Coordinates of C-alpha atoms in Angstrom, one line a residue:
X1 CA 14.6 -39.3 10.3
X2 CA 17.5 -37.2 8.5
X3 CA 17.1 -33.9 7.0
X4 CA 16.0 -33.8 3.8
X5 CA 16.7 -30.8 2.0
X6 CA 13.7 -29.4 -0.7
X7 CA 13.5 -26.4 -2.7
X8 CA 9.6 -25.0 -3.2
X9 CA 8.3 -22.5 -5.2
X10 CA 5.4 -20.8 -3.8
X11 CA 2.9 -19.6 -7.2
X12 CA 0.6 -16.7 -7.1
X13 CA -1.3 -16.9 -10.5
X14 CA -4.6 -16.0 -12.3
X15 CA -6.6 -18.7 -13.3
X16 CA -9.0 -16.5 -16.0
X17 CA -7.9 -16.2 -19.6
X18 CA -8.1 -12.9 -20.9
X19 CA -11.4 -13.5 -22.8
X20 CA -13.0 -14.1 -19.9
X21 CA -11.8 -11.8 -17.9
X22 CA -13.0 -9.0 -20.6
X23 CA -16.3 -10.9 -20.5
X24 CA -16.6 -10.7 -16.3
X25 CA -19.4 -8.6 -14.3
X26 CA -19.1 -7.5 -10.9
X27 CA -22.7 -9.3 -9.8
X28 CA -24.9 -8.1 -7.0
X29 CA -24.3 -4.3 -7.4
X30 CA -26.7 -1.8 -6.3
X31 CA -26.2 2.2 -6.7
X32 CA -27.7 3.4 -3.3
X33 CA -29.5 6.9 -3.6
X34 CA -27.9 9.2 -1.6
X35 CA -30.6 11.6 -0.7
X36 CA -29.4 13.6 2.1
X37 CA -26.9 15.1 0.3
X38 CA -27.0 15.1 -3.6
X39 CA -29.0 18.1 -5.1
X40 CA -30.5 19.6 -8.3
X41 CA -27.0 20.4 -9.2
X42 CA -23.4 18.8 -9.9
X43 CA -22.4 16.8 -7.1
X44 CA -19.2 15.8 -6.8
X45 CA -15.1 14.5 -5.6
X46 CA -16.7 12.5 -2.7
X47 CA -13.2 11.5 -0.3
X48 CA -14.3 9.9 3.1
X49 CA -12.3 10.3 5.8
X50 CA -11.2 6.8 7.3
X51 CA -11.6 7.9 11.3
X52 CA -14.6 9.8 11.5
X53 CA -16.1 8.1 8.0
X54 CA -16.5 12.3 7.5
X55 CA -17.8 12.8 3.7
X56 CA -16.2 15.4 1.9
X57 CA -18.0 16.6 -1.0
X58 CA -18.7 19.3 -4.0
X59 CA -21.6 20.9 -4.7
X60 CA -22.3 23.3 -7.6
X61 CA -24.8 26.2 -7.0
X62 CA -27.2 28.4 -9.4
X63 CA -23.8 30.7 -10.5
X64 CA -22.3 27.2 -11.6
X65 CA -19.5 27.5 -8.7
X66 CA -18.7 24.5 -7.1
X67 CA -18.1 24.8 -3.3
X68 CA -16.9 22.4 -0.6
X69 CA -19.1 20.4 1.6
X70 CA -19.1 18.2 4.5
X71 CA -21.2 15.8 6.3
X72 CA -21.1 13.4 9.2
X73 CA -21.7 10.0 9.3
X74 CA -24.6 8.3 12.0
X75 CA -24.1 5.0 11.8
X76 CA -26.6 4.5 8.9
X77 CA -26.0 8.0 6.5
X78 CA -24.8 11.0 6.1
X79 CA -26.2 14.2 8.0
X80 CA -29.5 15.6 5.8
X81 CA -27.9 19.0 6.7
X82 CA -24.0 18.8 5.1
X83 CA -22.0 21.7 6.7
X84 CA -20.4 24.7 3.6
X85 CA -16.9 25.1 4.8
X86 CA -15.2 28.3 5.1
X87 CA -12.6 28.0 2.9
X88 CA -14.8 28.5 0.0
X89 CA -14.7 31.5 -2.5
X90 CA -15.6 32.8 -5.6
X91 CA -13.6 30.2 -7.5
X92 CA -13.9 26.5 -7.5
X93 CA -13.6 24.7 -4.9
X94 CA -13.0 20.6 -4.6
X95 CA -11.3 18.5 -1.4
X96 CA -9.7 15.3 -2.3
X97 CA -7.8 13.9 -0.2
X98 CA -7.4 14.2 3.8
X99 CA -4.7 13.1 5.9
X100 CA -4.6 10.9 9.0
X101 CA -3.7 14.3 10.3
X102 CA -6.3 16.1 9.2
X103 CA -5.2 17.7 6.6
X104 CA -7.1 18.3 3.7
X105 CA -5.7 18.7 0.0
X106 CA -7.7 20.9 -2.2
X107 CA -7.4 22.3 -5.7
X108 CA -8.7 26.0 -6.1
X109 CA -7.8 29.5 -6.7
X110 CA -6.6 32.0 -4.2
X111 CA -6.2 35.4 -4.5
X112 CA -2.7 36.9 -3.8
X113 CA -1.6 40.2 -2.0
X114 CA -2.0 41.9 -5.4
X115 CA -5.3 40.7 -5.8
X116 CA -4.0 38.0 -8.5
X117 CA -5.3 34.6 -8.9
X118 CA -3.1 32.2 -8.2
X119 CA -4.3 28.3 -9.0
X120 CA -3.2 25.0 -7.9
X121 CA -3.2 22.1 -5.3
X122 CA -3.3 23.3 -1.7
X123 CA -3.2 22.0 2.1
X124 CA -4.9 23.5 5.2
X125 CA -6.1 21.8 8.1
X126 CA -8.9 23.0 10.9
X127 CA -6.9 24.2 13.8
X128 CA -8.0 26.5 17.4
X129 CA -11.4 26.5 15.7
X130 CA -10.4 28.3 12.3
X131 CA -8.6 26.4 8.8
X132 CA -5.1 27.0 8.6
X133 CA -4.0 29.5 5.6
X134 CA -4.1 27.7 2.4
X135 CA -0.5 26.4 1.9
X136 CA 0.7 25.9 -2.1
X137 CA 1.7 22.6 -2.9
X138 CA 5.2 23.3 -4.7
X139 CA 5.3 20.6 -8.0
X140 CA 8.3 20.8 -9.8
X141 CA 7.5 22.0 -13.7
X142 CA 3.5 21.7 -12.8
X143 CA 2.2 22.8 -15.8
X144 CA -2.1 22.6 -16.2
X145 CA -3.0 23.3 -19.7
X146 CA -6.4 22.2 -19.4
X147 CA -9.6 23.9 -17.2
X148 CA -10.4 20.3 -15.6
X149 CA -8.1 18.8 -13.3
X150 CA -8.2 16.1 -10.0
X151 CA -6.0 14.2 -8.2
X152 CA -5.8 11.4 -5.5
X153 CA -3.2 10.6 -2.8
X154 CA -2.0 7.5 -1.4
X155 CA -2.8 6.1 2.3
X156 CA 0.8 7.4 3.1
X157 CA 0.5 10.7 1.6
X158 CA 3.8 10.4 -0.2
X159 CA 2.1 9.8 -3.8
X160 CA -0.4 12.0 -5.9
X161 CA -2.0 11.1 -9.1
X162 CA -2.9 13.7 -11.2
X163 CA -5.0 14.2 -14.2
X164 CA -4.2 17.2 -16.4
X165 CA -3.1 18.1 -19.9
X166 CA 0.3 19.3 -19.5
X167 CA 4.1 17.8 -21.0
X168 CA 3.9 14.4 -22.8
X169 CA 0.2 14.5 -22.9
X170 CA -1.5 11.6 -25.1
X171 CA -4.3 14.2 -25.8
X172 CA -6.4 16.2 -23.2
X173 CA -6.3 15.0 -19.7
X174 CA -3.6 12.4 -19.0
X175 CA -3.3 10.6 -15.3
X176 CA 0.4 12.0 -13.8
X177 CA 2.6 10.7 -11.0
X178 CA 4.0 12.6 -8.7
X179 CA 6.2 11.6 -5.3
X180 CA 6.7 13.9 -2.1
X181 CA 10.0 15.5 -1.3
X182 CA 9.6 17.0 1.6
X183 CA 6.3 18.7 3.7
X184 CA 5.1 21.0 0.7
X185 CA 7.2 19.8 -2.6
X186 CA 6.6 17.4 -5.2
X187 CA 8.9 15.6 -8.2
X188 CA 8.0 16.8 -11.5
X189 CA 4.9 14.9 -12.6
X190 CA 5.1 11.9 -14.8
X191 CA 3.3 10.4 -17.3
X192 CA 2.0 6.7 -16.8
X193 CA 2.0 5.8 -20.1
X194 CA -0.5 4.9 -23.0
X195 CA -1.6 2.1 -21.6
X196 CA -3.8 4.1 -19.1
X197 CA -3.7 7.3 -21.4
X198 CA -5.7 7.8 -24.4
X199 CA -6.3 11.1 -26.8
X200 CA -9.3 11.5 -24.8
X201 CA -10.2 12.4 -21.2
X202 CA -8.7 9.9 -17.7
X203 CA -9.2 11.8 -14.5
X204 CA -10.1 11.0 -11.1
X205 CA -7.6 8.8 -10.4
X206 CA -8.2 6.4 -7.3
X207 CA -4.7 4.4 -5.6
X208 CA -5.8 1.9 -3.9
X209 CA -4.1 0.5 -0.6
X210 CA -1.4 -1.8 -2.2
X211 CA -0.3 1.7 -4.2
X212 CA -0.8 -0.7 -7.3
X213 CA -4.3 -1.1 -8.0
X214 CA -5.6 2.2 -9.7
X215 CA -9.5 3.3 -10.3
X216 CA -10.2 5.9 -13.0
X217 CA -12.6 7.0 -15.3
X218 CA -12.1 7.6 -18.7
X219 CA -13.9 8.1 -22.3
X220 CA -11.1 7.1 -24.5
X221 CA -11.1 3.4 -24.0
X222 CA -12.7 0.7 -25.9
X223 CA -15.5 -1.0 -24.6
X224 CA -17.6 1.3 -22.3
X225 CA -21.1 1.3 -21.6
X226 CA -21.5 5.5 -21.9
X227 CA -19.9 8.6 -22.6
X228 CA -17.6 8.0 -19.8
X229 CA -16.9 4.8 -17.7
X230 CA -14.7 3.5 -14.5
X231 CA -11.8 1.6 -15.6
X232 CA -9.1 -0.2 -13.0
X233 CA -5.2 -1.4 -14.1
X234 CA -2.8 -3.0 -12.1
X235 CA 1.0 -1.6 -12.3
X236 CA 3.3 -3.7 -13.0
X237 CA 6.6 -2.4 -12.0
X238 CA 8.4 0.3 -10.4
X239 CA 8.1 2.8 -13.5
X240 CA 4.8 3.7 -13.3
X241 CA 4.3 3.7 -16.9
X242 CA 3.5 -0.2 -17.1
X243 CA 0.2 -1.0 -16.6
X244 CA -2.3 -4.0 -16.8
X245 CA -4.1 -3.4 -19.8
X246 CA -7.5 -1.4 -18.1
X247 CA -10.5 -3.4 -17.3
X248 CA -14.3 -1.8 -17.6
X249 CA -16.5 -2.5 -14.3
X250 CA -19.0 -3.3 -15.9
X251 CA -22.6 -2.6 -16.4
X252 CA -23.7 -3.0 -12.8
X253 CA -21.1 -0.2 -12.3
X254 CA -21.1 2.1 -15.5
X255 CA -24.3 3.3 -17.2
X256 CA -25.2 4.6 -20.6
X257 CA -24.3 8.3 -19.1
X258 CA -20.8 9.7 -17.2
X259 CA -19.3 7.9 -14.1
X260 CA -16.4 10.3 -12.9
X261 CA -15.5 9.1 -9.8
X262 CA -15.1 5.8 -7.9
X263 CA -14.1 5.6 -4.5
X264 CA -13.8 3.3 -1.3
X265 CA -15.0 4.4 2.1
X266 CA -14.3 1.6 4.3
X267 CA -18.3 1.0 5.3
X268 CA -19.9 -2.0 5.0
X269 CA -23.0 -0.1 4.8
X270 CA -21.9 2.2 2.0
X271 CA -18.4 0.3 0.6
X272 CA -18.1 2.4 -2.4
X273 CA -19.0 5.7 -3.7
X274 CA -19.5 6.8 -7.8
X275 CA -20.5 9.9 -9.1
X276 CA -22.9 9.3 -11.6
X277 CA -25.3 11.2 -14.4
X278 CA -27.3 8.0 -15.1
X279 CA -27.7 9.8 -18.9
X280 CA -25.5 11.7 -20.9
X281 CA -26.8 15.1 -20.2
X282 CA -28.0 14.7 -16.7
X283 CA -26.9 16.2 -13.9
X284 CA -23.7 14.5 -11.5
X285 CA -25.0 12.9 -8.1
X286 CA -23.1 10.6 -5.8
X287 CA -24.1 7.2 -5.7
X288 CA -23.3 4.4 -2.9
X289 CA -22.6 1.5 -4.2
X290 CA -22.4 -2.1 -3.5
X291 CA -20.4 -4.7 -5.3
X292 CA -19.5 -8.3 -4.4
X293 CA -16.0 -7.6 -3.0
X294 CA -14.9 -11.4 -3.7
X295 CA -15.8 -10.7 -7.6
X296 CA -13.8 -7.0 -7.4
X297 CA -10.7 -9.0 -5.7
X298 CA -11.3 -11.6 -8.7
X299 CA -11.4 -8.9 -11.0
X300 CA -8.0 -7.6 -9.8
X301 CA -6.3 -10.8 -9.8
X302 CA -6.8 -11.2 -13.0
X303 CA -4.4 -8.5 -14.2
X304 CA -1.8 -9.6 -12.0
X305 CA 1.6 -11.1 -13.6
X306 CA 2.3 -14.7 -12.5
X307 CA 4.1 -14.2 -9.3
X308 CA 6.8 -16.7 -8.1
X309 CA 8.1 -17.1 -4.9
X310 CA 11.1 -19.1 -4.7
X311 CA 10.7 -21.0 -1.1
X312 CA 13.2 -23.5 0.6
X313 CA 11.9 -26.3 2.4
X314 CA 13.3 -28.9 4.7
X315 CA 11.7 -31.8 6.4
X316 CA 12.8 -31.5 9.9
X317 CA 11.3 -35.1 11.2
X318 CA 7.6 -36.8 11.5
X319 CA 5.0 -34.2 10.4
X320 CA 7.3 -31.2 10.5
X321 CA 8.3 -29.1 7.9
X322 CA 10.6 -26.1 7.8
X323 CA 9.8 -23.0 5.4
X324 CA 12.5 -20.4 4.5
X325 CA 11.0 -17.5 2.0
X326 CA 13.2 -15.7 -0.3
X327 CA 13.2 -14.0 -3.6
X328 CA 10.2 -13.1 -5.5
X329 CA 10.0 -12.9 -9.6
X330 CA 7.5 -11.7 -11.2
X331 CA 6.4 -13.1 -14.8
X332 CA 4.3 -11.5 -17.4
X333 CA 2.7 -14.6 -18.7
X334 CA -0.9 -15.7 -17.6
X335 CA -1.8 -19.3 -17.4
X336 CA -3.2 -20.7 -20.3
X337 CA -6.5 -22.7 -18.7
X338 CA -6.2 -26.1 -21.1
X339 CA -8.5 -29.1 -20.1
X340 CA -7.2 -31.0 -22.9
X341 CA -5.8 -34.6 -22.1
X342 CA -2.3 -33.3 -23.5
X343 CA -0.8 -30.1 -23.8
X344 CA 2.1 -28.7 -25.9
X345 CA 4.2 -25.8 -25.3
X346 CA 6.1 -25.1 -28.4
X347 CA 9.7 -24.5 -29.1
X348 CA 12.0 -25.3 -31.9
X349 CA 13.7 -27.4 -30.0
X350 CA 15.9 -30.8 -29.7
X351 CA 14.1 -32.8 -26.6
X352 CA 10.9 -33.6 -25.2
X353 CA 10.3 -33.2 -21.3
X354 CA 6.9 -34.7 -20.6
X355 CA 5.6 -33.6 -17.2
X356 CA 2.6 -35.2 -14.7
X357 CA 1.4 -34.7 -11.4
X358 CA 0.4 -37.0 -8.5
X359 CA -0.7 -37.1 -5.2
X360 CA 2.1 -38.5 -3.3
X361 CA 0.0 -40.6 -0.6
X362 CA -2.2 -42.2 -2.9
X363 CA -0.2 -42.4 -6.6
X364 CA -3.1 -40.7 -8.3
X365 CA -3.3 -37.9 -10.9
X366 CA -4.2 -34.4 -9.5
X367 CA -5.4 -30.9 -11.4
X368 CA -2.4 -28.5 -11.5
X369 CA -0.8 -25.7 -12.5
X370 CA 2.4 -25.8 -13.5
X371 CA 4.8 -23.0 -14.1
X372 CA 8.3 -23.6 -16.1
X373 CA 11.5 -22.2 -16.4
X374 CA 14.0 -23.1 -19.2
X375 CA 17.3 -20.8 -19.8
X376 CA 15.8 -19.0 -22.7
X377 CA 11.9 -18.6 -21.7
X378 CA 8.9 -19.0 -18.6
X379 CA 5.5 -20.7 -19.6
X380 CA 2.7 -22.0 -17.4
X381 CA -0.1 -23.7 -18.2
X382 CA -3.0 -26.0 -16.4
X383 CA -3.0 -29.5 -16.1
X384 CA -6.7 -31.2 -16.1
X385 CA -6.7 -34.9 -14.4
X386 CA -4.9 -37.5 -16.3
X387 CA -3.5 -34.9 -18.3
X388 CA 0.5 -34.5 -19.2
X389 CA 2.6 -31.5 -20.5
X390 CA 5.2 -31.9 -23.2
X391 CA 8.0 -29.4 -22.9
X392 CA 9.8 -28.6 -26.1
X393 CA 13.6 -28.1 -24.4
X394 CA 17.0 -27.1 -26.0
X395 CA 20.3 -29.1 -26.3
X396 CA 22.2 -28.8 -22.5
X397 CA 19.0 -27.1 -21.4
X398 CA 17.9 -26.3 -17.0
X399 CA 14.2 -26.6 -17.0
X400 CA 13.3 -25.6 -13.4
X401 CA 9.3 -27.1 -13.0
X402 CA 7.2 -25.4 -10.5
X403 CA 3.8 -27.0 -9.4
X404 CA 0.9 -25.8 -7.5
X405 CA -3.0 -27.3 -7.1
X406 CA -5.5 -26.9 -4.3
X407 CA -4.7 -28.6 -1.2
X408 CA -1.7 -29.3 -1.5
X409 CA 2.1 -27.9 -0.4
X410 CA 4.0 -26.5 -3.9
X411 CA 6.9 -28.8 -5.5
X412 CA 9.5 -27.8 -7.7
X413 CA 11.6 -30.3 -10.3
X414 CA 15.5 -29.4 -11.9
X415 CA 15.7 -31.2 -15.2
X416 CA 19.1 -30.9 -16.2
X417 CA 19.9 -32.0 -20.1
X418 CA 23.5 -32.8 -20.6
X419 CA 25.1 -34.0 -23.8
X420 CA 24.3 -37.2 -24.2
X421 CA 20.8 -36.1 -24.5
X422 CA 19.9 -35.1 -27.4
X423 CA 16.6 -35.6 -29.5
X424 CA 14.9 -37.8 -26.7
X425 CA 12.0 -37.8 -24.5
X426 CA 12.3 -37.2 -20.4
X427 CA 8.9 -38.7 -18.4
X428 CA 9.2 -36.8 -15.2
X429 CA 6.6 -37.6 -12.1
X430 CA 6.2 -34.6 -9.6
X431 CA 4.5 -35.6 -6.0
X432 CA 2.6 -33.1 -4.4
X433 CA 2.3 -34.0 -0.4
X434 CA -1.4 -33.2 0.6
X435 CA -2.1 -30.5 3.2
X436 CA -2.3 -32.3 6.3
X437 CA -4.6 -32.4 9.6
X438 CA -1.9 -31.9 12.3
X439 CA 1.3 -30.8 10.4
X440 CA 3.2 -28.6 12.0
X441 CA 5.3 -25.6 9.6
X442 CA 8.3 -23.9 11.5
X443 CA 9.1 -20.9 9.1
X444 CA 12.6 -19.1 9.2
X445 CA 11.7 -15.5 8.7
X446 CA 8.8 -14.9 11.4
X447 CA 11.1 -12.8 13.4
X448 CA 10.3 -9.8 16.1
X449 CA 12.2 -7.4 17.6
X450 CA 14.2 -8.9 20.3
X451 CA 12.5 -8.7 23.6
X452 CA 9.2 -7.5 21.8
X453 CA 6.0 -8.8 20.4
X454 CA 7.0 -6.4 17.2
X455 CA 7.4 -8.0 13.9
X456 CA 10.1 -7.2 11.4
X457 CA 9.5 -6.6 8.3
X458 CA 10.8 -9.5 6.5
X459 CA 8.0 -11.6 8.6
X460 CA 5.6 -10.2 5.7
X461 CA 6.5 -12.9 2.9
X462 CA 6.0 -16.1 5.5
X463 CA 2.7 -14.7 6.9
X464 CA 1.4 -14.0 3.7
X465 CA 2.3 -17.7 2.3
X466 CA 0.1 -19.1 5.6
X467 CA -3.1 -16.3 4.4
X468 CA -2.6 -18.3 1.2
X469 CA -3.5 -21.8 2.5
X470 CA -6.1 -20.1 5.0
X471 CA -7.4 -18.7 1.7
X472 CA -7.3 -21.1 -0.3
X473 CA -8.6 -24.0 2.2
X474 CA -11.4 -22.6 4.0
X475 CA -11.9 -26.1 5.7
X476 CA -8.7 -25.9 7.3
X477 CA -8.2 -23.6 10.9
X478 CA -4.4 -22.9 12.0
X479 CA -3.0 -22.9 15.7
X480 CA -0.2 -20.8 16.3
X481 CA 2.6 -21.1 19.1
X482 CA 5.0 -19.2 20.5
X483 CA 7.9 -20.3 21.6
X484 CA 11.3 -18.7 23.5
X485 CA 14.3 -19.9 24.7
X486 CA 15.0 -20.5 28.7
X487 CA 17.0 -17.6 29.7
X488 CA 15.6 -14.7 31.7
X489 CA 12.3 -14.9 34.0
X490 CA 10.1 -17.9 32.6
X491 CA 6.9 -16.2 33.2
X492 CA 8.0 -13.0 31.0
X493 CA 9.1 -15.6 28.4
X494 CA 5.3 -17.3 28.9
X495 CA 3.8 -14.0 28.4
X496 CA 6.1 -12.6 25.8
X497 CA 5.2 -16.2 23.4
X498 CA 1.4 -15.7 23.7
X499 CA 1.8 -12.0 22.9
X500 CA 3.9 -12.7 19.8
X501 CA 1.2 -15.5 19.2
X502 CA -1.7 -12.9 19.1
X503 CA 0.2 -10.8 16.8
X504 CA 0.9 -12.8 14.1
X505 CA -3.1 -14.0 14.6
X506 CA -3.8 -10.0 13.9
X507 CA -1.8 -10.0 11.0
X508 CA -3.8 -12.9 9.6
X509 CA -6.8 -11.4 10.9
X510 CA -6.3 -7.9 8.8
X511 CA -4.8 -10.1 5.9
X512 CA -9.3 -10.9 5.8
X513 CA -8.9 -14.7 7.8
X514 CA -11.8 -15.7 10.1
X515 CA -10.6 -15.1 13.6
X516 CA -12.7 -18.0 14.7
X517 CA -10.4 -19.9 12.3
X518 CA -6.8 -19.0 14.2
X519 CA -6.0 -20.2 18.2
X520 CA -2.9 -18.9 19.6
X521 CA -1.0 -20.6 22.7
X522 CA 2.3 -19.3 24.2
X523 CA 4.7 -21.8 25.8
X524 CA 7.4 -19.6 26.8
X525 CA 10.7 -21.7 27.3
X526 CA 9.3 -24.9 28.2
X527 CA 9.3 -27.1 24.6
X528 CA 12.6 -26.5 23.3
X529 CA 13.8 -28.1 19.8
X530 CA 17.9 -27.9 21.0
X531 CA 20.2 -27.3 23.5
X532 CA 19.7 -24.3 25.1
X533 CA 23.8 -24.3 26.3
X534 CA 25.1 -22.0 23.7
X535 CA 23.5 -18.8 21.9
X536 CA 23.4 -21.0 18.3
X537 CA 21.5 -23.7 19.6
X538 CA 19.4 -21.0 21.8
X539 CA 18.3 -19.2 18.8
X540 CA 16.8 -22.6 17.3
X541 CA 14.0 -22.3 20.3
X542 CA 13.1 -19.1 19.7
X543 CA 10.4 -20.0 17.1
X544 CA 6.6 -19.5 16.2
X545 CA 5.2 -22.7 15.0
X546 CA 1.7 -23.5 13.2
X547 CA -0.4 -26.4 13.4
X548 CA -2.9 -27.2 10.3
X549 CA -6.0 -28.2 12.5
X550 CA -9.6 -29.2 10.8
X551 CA -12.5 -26.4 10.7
X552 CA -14.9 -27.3 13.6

């Protein structure tokens, strides 16, 4: 069979309008009572350590000082007995972040040679049995005019969040970015906008691990449950001031008094931690809390721009197909969900492109979503069965159609008007080929370190395209082989394609597939694809191939 040469688009989309993702609740939540260590005071900034699953927490005593606190994990709960830490004092005192070091970042008061007070965001970490002098964190033009402040850093420890009222505020405390120069110093802190910022109060910011996804609370949005509620927003580009516009957990999360702090722990016992008052004049305590992760991960999606990868594809002979990733564009429409027979996007425009979707094998109408691209705008929308979309398009116009529905591998269309068309109607056909038992994918970019078992980076954007189907067909299980070329000792080569084999199986593994779902084999040198006479044909056997197989 000759080549034949395809270009894909891979989709990544939401499938929610935005009524309904307004309208969403996070079901089977439970606050979990956290006995051992919440008291008849303000409790407080929980941060658990990701090794030792350590809490850190705040207490406030009879003098209405809030000192730090620690306690250990068991297994099943934190130690009745939590442990004051020395570098307590007169002022307050709140840890809220630690480092895979063991550093901890802390905002307090210290008192200089002079006797001065001098306040801010400090470092110190437990060394030869004693913590470390408190080290200053250096923010350029840091500049707290308010009493309440908190912050949060990213799993890398190169971003901080902070809330504060200082330059630019919207009102009182805004939620600031700042990035790392060096060991101690920081940019100057920057605003992230009025889409997360109100006149009121946003503080305890929470990054989570994509450095995208952010947890706050706040009492100047519309919409909460109480006095103060936990909000999230997605950013959606480099800037840091555009975000998603914020989404309230809900009332299995908020309550008609203050929620000031969500956090992740990284127990399945305990996933999540919120300081609550339960009323709005209670006292703080720390809840654990469970939610449904599959509705929190819905929940995010939602707020996600339409995401296109552009992918090329060529059919390399029976039941093998090649995948080469590249670029990635990000839209800011949200698919329109439309279960209407016929569906028009509207232009004011000169021809009519008319669009439906098949299964190739069988010549029947599928469910779709289809994404477009014309020169002067991007659209998507859902196609129901037996449905068609009418595409209003310019004189001369590219319409680029990209099309994506369960079970099957994405297709892409070029619709090219030229001048003789010109107030007339296109009826385009786009086949889908059905995810099939047995195919084998060779992808381009699944590369390591020569020699190694190490991935490169550029690995990330075909792996993630193979979580997708895993993810999306949960009756389908994938083998993966590895394969190398014949030069050097064959049994280093055999050893060197299973290990590369078991690595890409733990990057599928950590991206939340079922192990039990993934085989690995490693052939070594001994199924090549070409020649193995010159280095450009060598390169060709060098290859990790995967095998769609059928869930026992």
């Amino acid at each position: 069979m000759g080549m034949k040469k395809l270009i894909l688009i891979l989709i990544l989309f939401t499938a929610v309008s935005e009524k309904n993702v307004l309208s969403q609740k996070l079901e089977n939540t439970a606050l979990i009572a956290l006995d051992s260590i919440n008291s008849e005071f303000d409790d407080s900034s929980p941060f658990v350590e990701s090794t030792s699953k350590t809490l850190f927490f705040s207490k406030r005593n009879k003098a209405g000082d809030t000192d730090a606190f620690i306690a250990e994990w068991n297994g099943k709960s934190w130690s009745k007995n939590p442990i004051f830490l020395s570098i307590n004092n007169r002022f307050d005192n709140e840890i809220y972040h630690v480092d895979s070091n063991g550093r901890i970042y802390f905002q307090k008061a210290i008192l200089n040679n002079a006797g001065q007070a001098i306040f801010g965001i400090f470092t110190t970490e437990f060394k030869d049995g004693k913590w470390s002098a408190p080290v200053r964190q250096s923010i350029k033009y840091f500049n707290n005019k308010s009493s309440d402040q908190s912050f949060c850093l990213n799993n890398q420890g190169d971003i901080m969040l902070i809330s504060m009222q200082s330059y630019f505020s919207y009102g009182v405390e805004d939620i600031y970015v700042s990035f790392r120069k060096d060991n101690n110093s920081w940019t100057e802190p920057k605003n992230l906008g009025n889409s997360i910022n109100t006149p009121y109060e946003e503080f305890t910011p929470f990054l989570d691990d994509d450095d995208r996804t952010l947890f706050f609370s706040s009492n100047g949005h519309p919409g909460g449950f109480g006095s103060k509620d936990i909000w999230v927003s997605y950013r959606l580009d480099s800037t840091w001031t555009k975000w998603s516009a914020p989404l309230n957990l809900g009332a299995n999360v908020n309550t008609m008094g203050m929620e000031m702090s969500f956090r992740k722990t990284g127990l399945s016992q305990i996933p999540f931690l919120v300081v609550s008052s339960r009323t709005s004049d209670g006292q703080s305590d720390i809840f654990g809390l469970k939610l449904n992760q599959s509705d929190l991960d819905s929940l995010i999606r939602s707020m996600k721009p339409v995401e296109i990868i552009y992918t090329s594809i060529d059919t390399v002979g029976d039941g093998i197909v090649k995948i080469d990733s590249g670029i990635t564009i990000n839209l800011s429409d949200t698919m329109d969900t439309n279960d209407s027979l016929n569906t028009h996007l509207l232009d004011s425009t000169n021809n009519i492109l008319i669009i439906s979707t098949k299964n190739r094998s069988n010549n029947q109408s599928i469910p779709s979503l289809v994404i477009y691209q014309t020169r002067f705008k991007s659209d998507s929308n859902y196609l129901a069965r037996d449905s068609v979309l009418e595409i209003r398009c310019e004189w001369l116009d590219t319409v680029v159609i990209n099309v994506r529905s369960q079970y099957f591998l994405p297709q892409t269309k070029t619709i090219i008007f030229e001048n003789r068309h010109f107030g007339i109607k296109l009826e385009e056909e786009i086949f889908l080929d059905s995810l099939e038992i047995g195919k084998t994918i060779q992808f381009e970019h699944v590369l390591f370190k020569r020699g190694t078992p190490e991935l490169l980076d550029q690995s990330n954007g075909d792996l993630d395209y193979v979580a997708q189907i895993l993810n999306k067909n949960e009756d389908l299980n994938i083998q993966i082989a590895g394969h190398t070329d014949n030069s050097g000792n064959a049994y280093l080569n055999f050893i060197l394609s299973e290990k590369r084999a078991n690595t890409i199986k733990k990057y599928l593994v950590d991206k939340g597939i079922n192990p039990a779902r993934i085989e690995t084999k490693g052939y070594g040198g001994t199924q090549p694809i070409a020649s193995n006479e010159s280095e450009e044909t060598m390169k060709l056997n060098r290859r990790v191939e995967f095998k769609l197989l059928k869930n026992k």
